[in-house]
Coordinates of C-alpha atoms in Angstrom, one line a residue:
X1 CA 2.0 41.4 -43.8
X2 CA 1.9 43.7 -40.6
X3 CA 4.6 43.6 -37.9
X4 CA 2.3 43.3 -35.5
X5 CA 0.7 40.0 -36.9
X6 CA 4.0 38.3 -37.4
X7 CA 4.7 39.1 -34.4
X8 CA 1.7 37.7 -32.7
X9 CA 2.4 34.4 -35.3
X10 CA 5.5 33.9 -33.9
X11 CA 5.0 33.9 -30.6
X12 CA 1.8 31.8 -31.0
X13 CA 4.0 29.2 -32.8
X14 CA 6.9 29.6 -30.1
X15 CA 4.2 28.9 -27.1
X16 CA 3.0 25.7 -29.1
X17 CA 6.4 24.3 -29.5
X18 CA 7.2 25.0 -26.0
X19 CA 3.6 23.4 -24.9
X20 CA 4.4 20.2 -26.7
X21 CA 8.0 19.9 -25.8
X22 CA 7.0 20.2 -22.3
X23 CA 4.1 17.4 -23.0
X24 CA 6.7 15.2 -24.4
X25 CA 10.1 16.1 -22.0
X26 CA 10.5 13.0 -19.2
X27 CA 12.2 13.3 -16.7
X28 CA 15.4 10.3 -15.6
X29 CA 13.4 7.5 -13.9
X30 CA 14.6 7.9 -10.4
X31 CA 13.8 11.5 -10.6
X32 CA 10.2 11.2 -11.6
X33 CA 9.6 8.6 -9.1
X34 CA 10.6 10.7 -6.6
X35 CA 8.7 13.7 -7.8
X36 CA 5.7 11.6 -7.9
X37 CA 5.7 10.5 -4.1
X38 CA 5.9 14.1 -3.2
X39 CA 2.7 14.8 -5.7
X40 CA 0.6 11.9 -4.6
X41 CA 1.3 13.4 -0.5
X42 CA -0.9 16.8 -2.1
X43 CA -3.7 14.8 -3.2
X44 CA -6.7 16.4 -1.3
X45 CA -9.2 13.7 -2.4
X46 CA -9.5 10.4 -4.8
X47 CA -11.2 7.2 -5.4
X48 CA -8.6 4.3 -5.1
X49 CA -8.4 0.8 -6.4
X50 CA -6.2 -1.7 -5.0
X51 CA -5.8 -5.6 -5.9
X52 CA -3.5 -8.2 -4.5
X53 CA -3.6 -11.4 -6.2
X54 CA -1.7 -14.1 -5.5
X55 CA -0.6 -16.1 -8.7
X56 CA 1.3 -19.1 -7.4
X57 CA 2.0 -20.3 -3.9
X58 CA 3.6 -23.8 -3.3
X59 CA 5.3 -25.9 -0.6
X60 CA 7.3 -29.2 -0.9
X61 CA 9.6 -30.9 1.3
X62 CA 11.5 -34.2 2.0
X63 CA 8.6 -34.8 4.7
X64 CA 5.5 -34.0 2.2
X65 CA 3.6 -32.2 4.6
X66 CA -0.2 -32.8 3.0
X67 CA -1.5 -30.1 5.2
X68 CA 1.1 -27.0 4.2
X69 CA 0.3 -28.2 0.7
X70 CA -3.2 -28.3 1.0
X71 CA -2.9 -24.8 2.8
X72 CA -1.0 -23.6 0.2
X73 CA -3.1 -24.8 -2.7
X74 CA -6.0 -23.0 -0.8
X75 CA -4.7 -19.7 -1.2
X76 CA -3.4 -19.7 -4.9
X77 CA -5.6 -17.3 -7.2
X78 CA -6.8 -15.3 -3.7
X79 CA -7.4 -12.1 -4.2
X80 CA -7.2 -8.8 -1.6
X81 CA -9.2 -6.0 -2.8
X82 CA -9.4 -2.4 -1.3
X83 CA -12.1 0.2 -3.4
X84 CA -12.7 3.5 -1.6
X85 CA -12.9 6.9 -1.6
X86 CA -11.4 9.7 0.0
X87 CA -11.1 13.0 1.2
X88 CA -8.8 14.9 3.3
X89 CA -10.7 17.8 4.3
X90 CA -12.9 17.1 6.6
X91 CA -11.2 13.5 6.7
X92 CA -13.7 11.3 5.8
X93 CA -12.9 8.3 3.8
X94 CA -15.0 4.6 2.9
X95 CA -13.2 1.7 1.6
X96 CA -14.5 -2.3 1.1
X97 CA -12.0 -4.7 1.8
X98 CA -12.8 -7.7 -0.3
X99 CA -11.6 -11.0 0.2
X100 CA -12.0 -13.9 -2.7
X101 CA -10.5 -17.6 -2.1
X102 CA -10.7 -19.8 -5.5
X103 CA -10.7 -23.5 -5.3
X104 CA -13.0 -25.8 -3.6
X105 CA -13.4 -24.0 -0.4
X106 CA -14.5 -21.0 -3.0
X107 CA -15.9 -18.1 -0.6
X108 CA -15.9 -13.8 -1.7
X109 CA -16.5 -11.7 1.7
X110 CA -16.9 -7.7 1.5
X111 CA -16.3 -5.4 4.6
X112 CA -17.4 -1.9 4.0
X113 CA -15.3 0.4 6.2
X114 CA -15.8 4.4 7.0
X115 CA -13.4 6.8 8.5
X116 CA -13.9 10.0 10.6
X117 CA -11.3 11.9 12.2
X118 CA -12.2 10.2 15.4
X119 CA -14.2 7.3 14.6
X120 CA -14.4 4.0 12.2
X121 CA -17.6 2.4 11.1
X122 CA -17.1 -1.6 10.3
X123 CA -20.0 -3.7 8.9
X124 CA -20.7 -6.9 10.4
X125 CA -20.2 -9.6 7.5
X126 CA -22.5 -12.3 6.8
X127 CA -19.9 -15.1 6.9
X128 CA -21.7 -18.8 7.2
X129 CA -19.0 -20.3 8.7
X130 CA -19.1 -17.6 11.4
X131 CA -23.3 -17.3 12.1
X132 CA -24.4 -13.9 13.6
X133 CA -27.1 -13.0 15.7
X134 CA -29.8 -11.2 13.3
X135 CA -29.4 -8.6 15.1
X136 CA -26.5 -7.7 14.0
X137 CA -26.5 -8.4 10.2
X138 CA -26.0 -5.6 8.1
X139 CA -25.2 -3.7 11.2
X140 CA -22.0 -1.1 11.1
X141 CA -20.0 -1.4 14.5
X142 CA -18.9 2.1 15.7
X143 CA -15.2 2.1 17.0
X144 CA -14.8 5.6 18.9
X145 CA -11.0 5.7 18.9
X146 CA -10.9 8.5 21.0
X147 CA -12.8 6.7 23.9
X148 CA -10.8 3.1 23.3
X149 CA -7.6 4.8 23.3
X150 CA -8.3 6.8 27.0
X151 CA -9.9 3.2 28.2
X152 CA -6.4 1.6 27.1
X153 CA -4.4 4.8 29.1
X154 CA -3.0 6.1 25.6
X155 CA -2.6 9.5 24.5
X156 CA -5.0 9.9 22.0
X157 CA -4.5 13.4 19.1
X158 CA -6.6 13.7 16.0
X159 CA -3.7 13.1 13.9
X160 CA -3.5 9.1 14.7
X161 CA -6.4 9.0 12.5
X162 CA -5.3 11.4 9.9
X163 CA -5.3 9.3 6.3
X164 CA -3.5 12.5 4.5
X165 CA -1.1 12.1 7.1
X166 CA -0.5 8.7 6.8
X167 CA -0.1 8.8 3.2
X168 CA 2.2 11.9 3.7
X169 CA 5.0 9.6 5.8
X170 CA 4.2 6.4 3.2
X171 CA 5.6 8.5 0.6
X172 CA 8.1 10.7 1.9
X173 CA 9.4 6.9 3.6
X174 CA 9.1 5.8 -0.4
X175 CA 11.1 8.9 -1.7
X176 CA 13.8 8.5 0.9
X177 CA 14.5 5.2 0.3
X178 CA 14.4 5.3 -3.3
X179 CA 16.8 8.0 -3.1
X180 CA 19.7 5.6 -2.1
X181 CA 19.4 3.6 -5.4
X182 CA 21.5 4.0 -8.0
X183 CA 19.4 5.0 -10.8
X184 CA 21.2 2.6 -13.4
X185 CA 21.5 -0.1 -11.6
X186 CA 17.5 -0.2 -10.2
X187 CA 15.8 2.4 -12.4
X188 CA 14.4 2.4 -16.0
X189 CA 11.5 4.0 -18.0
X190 CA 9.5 1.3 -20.1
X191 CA 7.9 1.6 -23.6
X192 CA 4.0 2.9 -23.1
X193 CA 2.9 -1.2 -24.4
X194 CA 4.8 -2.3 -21.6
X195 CA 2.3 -2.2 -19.2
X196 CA -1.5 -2.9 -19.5
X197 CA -3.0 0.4 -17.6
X198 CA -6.6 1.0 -17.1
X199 CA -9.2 2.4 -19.7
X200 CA -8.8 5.8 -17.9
X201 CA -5.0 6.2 -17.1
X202 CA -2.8 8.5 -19.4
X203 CA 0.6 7.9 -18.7
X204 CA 3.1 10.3 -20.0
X205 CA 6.1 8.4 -18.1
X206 CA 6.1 4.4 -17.1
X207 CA 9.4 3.9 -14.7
X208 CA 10.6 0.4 -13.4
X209 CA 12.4 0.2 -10.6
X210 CA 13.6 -3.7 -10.2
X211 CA 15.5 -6.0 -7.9
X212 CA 17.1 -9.0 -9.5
X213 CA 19.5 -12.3 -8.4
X214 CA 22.1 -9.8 -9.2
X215 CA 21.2 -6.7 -7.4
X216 CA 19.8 -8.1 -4.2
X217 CA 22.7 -8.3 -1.8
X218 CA 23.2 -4.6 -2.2
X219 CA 19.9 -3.8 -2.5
X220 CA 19.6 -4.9 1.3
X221 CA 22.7 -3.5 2.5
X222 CA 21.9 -0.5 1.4
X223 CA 18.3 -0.6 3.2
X224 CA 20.0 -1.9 6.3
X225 CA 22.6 0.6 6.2
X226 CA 21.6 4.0 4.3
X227 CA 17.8 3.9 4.0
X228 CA 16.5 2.9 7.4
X229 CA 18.5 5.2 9.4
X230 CA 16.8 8.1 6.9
X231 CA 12.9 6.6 7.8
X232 CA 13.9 6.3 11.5
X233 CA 15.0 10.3 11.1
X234 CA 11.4 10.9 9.0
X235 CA 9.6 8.8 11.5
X236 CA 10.7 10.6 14.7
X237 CA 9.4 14.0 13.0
X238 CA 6.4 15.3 15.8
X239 CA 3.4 14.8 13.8
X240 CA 4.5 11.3 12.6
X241 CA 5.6 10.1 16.2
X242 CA 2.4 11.4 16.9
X243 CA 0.3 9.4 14.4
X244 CA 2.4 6.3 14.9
X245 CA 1.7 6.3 18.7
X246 CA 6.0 6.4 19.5
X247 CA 8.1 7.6 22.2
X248 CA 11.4 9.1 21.4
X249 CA 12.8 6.2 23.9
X250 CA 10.9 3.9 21.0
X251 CA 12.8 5.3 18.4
X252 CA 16.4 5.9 20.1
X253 CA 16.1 2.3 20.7
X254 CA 15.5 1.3 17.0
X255 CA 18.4 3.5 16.0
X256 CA 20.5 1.9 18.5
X257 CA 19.4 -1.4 17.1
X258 CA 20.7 -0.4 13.5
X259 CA 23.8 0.8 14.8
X260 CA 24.8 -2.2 16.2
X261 CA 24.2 -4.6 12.9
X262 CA 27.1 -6.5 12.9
X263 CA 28.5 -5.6 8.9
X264 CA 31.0 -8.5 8.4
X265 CA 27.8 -10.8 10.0
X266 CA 25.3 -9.7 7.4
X267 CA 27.7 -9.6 5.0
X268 CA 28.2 -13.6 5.4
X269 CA 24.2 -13.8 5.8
X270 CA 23.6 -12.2 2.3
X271 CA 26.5 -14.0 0.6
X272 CA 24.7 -16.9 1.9
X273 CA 21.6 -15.7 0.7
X274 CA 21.9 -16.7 -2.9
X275 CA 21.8 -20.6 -1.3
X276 CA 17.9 -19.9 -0.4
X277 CA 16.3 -17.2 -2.8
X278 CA 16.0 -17.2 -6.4
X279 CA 14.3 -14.0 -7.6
X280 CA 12.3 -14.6 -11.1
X281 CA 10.8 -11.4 -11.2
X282 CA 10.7 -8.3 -8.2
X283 CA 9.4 -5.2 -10.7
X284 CA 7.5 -2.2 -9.4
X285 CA 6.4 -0.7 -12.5
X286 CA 5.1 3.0 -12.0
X287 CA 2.9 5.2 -14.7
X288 CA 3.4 8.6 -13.7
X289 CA 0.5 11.2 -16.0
X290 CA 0.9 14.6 -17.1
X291 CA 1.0 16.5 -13.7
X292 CA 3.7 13.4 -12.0
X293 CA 0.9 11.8 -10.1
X294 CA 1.7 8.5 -9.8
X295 CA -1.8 7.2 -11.1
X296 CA -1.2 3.7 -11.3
X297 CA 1.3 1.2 -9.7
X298 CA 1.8 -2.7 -10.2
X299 CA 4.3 -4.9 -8.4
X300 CA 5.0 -8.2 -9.9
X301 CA 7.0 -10.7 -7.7
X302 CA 8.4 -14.4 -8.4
X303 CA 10.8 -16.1 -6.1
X304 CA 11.5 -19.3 -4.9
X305 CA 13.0 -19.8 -1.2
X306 CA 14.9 -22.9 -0.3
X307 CA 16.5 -24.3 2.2
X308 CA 18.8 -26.9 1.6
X309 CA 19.4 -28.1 5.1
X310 CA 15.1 -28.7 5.3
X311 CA 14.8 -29.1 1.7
X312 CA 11.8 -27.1 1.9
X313 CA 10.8 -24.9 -0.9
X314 CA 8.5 -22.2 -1.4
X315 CA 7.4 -20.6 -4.7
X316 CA 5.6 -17.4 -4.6
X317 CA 4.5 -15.8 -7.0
X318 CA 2.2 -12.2 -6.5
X319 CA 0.9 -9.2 -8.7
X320 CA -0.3 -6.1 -6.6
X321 CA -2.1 -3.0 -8.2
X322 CA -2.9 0.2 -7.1
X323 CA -5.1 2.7 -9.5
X324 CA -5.9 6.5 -8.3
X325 CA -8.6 8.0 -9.8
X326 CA -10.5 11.4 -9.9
X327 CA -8.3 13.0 -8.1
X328 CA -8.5 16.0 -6.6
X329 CA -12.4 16.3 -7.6
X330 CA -15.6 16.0 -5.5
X331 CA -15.5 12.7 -3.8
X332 CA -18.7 10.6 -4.5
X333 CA -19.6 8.6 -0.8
X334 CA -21.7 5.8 -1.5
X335 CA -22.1 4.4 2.0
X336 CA -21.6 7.9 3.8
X337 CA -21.1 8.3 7.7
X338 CA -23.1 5.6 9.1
X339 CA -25.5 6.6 12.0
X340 CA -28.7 5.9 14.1
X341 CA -30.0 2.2 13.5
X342 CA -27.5 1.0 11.1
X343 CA -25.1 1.4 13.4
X344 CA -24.5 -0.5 17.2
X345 CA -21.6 0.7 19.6
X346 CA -19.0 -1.9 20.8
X347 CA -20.8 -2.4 24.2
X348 CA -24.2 -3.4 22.3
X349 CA -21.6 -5.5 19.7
X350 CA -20.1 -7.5 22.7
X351 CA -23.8 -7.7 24.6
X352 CA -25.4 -9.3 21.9
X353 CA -22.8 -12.1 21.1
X354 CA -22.6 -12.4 24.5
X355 CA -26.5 -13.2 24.6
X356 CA -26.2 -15.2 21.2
X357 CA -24.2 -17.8 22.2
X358 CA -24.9 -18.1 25.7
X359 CA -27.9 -20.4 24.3

């Protein structure tokens, strides 16, 4: 056998090992979380899924308030749903915002939204409960920030509409804060059949990060004391101040505020604490694929809060989801920018209810 060919074997053999030790290596839970929120601030484009759903929500008391029940009972098995698509570059970005109440006041309401860097399109839902002119059905209202911010007397910049930019502060907030919790005491990676994922999702890492009965008084006081302080510092950065509409006077005065928490006071509050919440379940379970995008999130939360002195008790019980998708490819707009008589301006919005019920 030639040299040269055993030399090519070898090396071919040596880049498949490395290629599938890398494919398999995982990073330590905390550590890949973190990496993640810094990935998912690079996305340039994706199509996004989001469902709350509210699994359980009751209320009793020594009183038996029929209405908070019955309000309560009303909202069990609702469901928030967000599906859009979006791009950075030019920002443009569409979204429905669905709405579903079970029971038997059953009703499912859609919103399509659109985004521009300096304006939002809103459809006009056809609720019955809430009758709209005919004019208006099927109508998107045009909401020119720009021009509502001057009438208000705010300073208005291009970047308070800037979706990358808001994702950019959610997750560097998300990798700050993480960063203050111990990674054994909140952090774990989970077994691939731990989670149900979608059809498309290929998870090379699944991380937990959990807060339990046990955890939850430090948990807090480390928020209070070493995370906040960190987002107030990532807040006051110029293009987020910017975004977020804040003055540095806002923001010294927040600081300020944390400084002066009173620690043996909110010590006593969260030794207290364990007298009104019971925390079942508080998981955020993250599946992080091949290039440490976090492609899929759910949150699963049970507690119970009671107060002894009222004997009222609520249960609450939630699962939220949040599922990326083709990211980074050609975004697909369905609804596109809205424009000529599809859309009405707010003056024409206002003028026509105006005309509608003044009959």
């Amino acid at each position: 056998m030639k040299k040269g060919f055993t030399k090519g074997l070898f090396a071919l053999m040596l880049s498949i090992v490395l290629i599938l030790a890398g494919c398999g290596s995982k990073q330590e839970p905390k550590e890949a979380v973190q990496t993640a929120a810094t990935k998912a601030a690079e996305m340039t484009s994706y199509a996004m899924t989001s469902k709350v759903k509210i699994d359980n929500l009751s209320f009793s008391s020594a009183e038996n308030s029929e209405d908070m029940a019955m309000f309560m009972s009303m909202l069990k098995d609702a469901e928030l749903t967000v599906d859009g698509v979006f791009q950075n570059d030019p920002m443009q970005a569409e979204f429905t915002l669905g709405i579903a109440i079970k029971g038997d006041m059953e009703m499912t309401y859609n919103i399509p939204m659109v985004m521009t860097t300096e304006k939002v399109f809103v459809k006009v839902p056809n609720i019955p409960m809430l009758p709209m002119p005919e004019a208006l059905i099927d109508k998107y209202i045009e909401l020119d920030m720009k021009k509502l911010a001057e009438e208000e007397g705010v300073a208005w910049t291009p970047g308070s509409m800037d979706v990358a930019k808001s994702q950019a502060l959610t997750n560097e907030i998300s990798e700050a804060v993480l960063a203050e919790y111990d990674q054994d005491t909140y952090f774990k990676n989970l077994e691939a059949d731990a989670v149900t994922l979608p059809e498309d999702v290929e998870a090379k890492q699944i991380v937990q990060f959990a807060i339990t009965n046990d955890n939850v008084k430090e948990a807090i006081t480390i928020l209070v004391n070493n995370a906040l302080p960190k987002v107030l510092d990532i807040i006051a950065k110029d293009e987020y101040k910017e975004m977020l509409q804040l003055t540095d006077e806002d923001i010294a005065e927040a600081k300020e505020s944390l400084t002066a928490t009173d620690q043996s006071q909110m010590a006593a509050d969260l030794e207290e604490l364990k007298n009104y919440l019971t925390i079942n379940t508080f998981n955020v379970n993250t599946a992080i694929n091949k290039d440490h995008i976090p492609v899929y999130q759910e949150a699963i939360v049970d507690i119970v809060i009671n107060d002894p002195e009222t004997e009222e008790v609520i249960n609450l019980a939630l699962t939220g989801t949040n599922h990326y998708s083709k990211i980074n490819e050609t975004p697909e707009f369905v609804i596109g920018i809205p424009a000529g008589y599809d859309v009405v301006t707010m003056e024409e919005f206002e003028e026509i209810l105006n005309e509608y019920y003044s009959y």
